[in-house]
XYZ file of C-alpha atoms in Angstrom:
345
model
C 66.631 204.812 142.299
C 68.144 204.690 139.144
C 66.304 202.711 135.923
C 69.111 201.277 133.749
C 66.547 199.596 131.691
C 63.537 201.381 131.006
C 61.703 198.939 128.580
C 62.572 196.391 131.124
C 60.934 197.995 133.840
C 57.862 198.870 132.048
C 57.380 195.946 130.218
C 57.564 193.908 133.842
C 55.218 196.258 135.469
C 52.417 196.293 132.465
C 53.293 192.438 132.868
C 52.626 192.571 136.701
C 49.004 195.077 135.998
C 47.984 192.268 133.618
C 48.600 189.783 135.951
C 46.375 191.405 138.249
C 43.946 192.136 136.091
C 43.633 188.633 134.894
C 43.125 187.086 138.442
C 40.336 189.659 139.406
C 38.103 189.219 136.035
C 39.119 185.601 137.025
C 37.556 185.847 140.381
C 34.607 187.635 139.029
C 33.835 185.095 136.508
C 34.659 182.499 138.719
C 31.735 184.228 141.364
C 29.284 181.709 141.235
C 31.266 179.003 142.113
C 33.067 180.349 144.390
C 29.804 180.932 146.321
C 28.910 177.636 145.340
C 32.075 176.264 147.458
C 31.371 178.473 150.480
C 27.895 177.619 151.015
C 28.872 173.846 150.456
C 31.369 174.393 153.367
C 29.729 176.488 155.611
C 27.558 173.590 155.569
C 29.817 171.133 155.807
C 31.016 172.794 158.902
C 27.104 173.063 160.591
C 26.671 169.262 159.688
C 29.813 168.749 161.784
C 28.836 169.128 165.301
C 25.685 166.461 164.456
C 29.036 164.043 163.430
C 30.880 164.372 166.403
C 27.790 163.468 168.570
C 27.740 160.180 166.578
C 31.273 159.890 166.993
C 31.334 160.165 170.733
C 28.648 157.315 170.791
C 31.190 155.014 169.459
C 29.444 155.413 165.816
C 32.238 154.911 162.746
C 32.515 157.862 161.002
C 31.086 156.828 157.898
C 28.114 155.400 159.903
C 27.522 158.678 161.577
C 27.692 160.428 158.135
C 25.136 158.465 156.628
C 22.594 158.629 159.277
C 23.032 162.366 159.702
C 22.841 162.897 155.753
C 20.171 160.368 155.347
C 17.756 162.695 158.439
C 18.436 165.894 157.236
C 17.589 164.758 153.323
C 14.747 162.832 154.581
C 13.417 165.955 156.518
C 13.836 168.246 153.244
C 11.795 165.941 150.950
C 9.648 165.383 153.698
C 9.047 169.647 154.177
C 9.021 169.484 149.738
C 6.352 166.771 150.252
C 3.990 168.637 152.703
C 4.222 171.583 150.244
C 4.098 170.741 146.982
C 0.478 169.320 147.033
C -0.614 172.115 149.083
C 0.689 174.475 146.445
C -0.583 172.438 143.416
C -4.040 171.812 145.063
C -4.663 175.759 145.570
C -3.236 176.413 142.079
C -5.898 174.393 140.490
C -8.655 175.989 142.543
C -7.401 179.223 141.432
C -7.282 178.390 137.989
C -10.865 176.350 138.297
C -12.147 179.215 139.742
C -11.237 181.901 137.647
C -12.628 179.685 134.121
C -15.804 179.221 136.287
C -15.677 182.987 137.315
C -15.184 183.636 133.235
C -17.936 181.450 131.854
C -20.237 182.081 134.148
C -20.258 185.865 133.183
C -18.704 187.091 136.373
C -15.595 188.582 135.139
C -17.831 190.533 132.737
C -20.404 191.991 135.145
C -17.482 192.786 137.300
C -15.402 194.951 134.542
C -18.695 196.735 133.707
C -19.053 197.295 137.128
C -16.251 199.192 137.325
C -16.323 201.069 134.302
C -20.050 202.325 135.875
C -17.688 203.277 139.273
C -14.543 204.861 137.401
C -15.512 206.027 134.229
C -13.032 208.276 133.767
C -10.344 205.517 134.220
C -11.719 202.374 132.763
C -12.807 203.162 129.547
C -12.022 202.764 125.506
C -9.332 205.068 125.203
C -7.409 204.143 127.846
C -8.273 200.455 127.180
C -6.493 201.060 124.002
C -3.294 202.800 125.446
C -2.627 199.564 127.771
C -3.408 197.211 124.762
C -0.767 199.104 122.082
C 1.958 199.385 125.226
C 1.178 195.971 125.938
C 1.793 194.877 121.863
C 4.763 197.100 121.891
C 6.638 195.552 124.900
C 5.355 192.562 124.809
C 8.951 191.211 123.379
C 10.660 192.521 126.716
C 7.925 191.281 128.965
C 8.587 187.505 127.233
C 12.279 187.767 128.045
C 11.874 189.390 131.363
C 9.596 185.985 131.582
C 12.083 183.662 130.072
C 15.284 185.047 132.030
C 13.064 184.317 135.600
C 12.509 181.334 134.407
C 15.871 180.464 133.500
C 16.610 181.876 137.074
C 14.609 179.519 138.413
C 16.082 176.547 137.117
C 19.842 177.621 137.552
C 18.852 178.463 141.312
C 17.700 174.837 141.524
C 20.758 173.589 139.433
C 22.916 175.558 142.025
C 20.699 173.967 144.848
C 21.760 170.364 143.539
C 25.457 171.149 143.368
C 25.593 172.743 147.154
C 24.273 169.566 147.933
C 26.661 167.485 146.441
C 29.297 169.503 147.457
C 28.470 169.417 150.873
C 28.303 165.945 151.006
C 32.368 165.602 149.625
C 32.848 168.316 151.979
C 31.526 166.595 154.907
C 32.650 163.207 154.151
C 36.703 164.234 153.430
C 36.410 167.521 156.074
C 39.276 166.004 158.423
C 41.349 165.353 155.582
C 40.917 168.891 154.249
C 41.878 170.104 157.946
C 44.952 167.899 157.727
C 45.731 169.118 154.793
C 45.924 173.128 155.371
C 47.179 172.544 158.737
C 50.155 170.662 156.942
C 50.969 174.114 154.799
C 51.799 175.558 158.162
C 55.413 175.673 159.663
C 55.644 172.265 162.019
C 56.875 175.389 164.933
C 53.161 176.860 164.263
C 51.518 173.918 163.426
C 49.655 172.999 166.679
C 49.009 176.392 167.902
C 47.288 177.432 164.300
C 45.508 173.560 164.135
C 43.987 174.703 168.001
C 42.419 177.767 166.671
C 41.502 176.367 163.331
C 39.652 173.547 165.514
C 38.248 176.094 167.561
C 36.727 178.480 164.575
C 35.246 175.275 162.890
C 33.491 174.540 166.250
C 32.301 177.689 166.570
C 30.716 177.653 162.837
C 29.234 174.504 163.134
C 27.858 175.398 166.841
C 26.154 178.941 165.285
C 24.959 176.801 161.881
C 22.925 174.593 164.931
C 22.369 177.271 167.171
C 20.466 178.842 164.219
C 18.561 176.072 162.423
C 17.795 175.103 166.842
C 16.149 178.958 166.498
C 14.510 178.337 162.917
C 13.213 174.704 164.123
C 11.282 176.390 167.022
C 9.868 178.948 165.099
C 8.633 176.871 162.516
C 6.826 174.231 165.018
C 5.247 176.864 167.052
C 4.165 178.584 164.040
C 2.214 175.073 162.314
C 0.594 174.565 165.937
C -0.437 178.152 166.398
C -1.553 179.068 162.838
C -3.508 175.153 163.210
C -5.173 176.791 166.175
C -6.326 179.897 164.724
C -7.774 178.337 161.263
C -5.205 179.781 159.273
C -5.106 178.620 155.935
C -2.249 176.346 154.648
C -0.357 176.194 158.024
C 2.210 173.975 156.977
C 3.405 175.816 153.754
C 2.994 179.203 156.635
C 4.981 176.966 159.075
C 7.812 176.644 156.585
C 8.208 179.595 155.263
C 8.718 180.866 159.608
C 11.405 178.143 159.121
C 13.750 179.115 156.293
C 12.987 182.970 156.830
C 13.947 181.844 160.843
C 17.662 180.833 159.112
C 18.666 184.444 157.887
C 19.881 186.367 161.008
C 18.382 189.738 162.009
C 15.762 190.508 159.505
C 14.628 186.772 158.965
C 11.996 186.220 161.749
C 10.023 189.585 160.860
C 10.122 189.086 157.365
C 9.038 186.028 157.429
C 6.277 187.115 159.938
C 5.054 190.029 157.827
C 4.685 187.390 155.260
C 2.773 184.844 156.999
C 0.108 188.063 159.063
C -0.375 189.046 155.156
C -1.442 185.741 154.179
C -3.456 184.951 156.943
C -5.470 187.276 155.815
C -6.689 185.294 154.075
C -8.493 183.344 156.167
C -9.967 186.663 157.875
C -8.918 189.710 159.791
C -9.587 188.196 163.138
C -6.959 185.314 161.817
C -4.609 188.336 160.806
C -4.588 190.179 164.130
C -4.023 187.109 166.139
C -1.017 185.774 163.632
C 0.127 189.663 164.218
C -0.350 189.625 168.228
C 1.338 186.059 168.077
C 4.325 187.087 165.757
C 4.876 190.126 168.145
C 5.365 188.352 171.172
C 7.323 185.621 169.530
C 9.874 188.006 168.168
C 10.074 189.163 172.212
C 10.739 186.277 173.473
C 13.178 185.078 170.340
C 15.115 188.036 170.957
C 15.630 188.119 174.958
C 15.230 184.123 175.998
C 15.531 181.774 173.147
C 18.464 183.331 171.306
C 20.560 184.339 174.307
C 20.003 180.896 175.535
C 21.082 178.950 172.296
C 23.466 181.683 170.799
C 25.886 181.805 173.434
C 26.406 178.905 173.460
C 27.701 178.839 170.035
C 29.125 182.133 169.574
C 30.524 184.964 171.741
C 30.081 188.202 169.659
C 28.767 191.536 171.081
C 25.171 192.370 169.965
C 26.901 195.640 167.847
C 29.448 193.434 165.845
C 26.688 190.993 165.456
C 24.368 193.920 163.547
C 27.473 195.676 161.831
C 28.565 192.062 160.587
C 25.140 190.360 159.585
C 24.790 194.179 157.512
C 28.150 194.176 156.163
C 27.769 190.484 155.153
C 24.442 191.128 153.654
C 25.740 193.892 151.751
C 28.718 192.082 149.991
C 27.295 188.477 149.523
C 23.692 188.327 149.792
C 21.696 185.953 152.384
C 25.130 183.856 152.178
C 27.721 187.164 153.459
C 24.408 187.933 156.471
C 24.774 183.801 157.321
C 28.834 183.593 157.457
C 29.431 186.998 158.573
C 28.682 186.282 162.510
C 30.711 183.079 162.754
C 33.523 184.711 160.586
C 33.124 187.987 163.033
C 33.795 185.234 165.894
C 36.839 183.502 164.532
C 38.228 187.031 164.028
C 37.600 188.350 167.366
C 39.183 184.619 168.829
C 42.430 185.228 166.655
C 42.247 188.468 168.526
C 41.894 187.476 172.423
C 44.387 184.456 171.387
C 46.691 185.938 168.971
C 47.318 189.661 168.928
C 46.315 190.648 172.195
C 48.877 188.324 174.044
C 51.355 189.315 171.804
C 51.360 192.910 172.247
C 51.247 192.052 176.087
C 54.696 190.775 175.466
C 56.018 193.870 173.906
């Protein structure tokens, strides 16, 4: 190929690289709300299935909508209810406790005690090594401080605007189906508005299918832990619930969490959370999930571990929840798309 212009050429392809350029550090900056938007959807689309029932009851749309949102937002202050006394109660009688502990002496006969048991670790000199580190960094330990705080309240910003995005999204979602159906050829238009119908099914059946598995889990949990005298049982019981919603490694984290608190309450309460958790995971994994799973989405176990990591890994708890249904829609285009296709070659 011959260049009859070489500024030409060079000044359209340094155009083109900072074109490129400029949409990625776009995309970057543009991260958080793009995650934003595709958490707001991906609930949007598990809401949807809850719609539909409504709808085939002869409910009008916007009725349906309002009930469903009105449940699930009752049920979330309801859960924020239950805990937030629990957790304000026990942070008092921590903080009662330790002033009581302090003026009564006990803190005192307790450090001497342990200066008696580890002299060589617990005494002046060292006391003064912590105290001048602590002095020197204790500028970075107050921003360390202040940034997880500000964390904190941008997470719970974030929280309020994937709620109010889900509602739009949920309220106009037929429109917005019309609408990129509309972009496709009128020769394609039906066959791509079938599968697009059929991949929104499928992510609003595996949104159910796993707040169905994280429901259970969290009501067995309050009655069991109730049972055994486990301390705060609720706050235990939700914690088995929203751990319950990440796929894979949810449940046992979640249970690890719950057997360390129960401590708590005694090693006998420990061991029988840990027997409990152990058997619960069993059956999770070989009758309820099967059971409810299926029905939402057909994905071989492998592709369900290789996409839940590979989700994970790029996007965080969001990437591990929209990998599996995205992993489905991909293998439908396949059986529906490509495969018939190339038996036509």
């Amino acid at each position: 190929m011959k260049i009859q212009n070489a500024f030409r050429v060079g000044l359209i392809g340094t155009l083109g690289v900072g074109l490129g350029i400029l949409i990625l550090t776009s995309i970057v900056s543009l991260a958080t709300i793009i995650t934003y938007i595709g958490a707001a959807l991906f609930l949007a689309l598990g809401i949807e299935p809850l719609i539909s029932f409504l709808e085939r009851r002869r409910f009008p749309r916007w009725l349906a909508l309002t009930i469903t949102l009105v449940v699930i937002i009752g049920a979330f202050v309801g859960v924020i209810w239950a805990i937030v006394p629990v957790a304000i109660s026990q942070a008092t009688q921590l903080v009662n406790n330790t002033i009581s502990w302090v003026n009564s002496g006990g803190a005192e006969d307790w450090f001497q005690s342990l200066q008696h048991q580890f002299p060589s670790v617990i005494n002046d000199q060292n006391i003064n090594a912590v105290t001048q580190w602590l002095q020197q960094n204790l500028p970075d330990i107050t921003s360390k401080v202040l940034q997880t705080a500000t964390g904190i309240v941008q997470g719970a910003f974030g929280v309020i605007i994937v709620i109010i995005l889900t509602i739009y999204f949920t309220a106009s979602l037929p429109s917005i189906k019309r609408a990129a159906y509309q972009l496709v050829p009128a020769s394609r238009r039906s066959r791509f508005a079938d599968l697009g119908d059929q991949i929104t099914d499928s992510v609003g059946k595996y949104v159910m299918g796993q707040v169905s598995l994280a429901l259970v889990n969290g009501v067995l949990s309050a009655i069991f832990l109730t049972i055994i005298g486990a301390k705060f049982p609720v706050l235990l019981a939700t914690i088995a619930f929203f751990f319950s919603l990440i796929p894979l490694v949810g449940t046992i984290t979640g249970s690890v969490i719950i057997v360390a608190v129960c401590i708590l309450s005694g090693p006998p309460t420990a061991i029988a959370a840990a027997i409990y958790y152990l058997v619960y995971m069993q059956v999770e994994a070989y009758v309820l999930s099967p059971r409810i799973m299926n029905r939402a989405v057909s994905v071989p176990g492998a592709l369900v571990v290789v996409a839940a990591l590979a989700g994970g890994t790029l996007l965080g708890i969001l990437g591990a929840l929209v990998a599996i249904p995205f992993a489905a829609a991909l293998l439908l285009i396949i059986k529906q798309v490509v495969i018939p296709r190339q038996n036509e070659l």
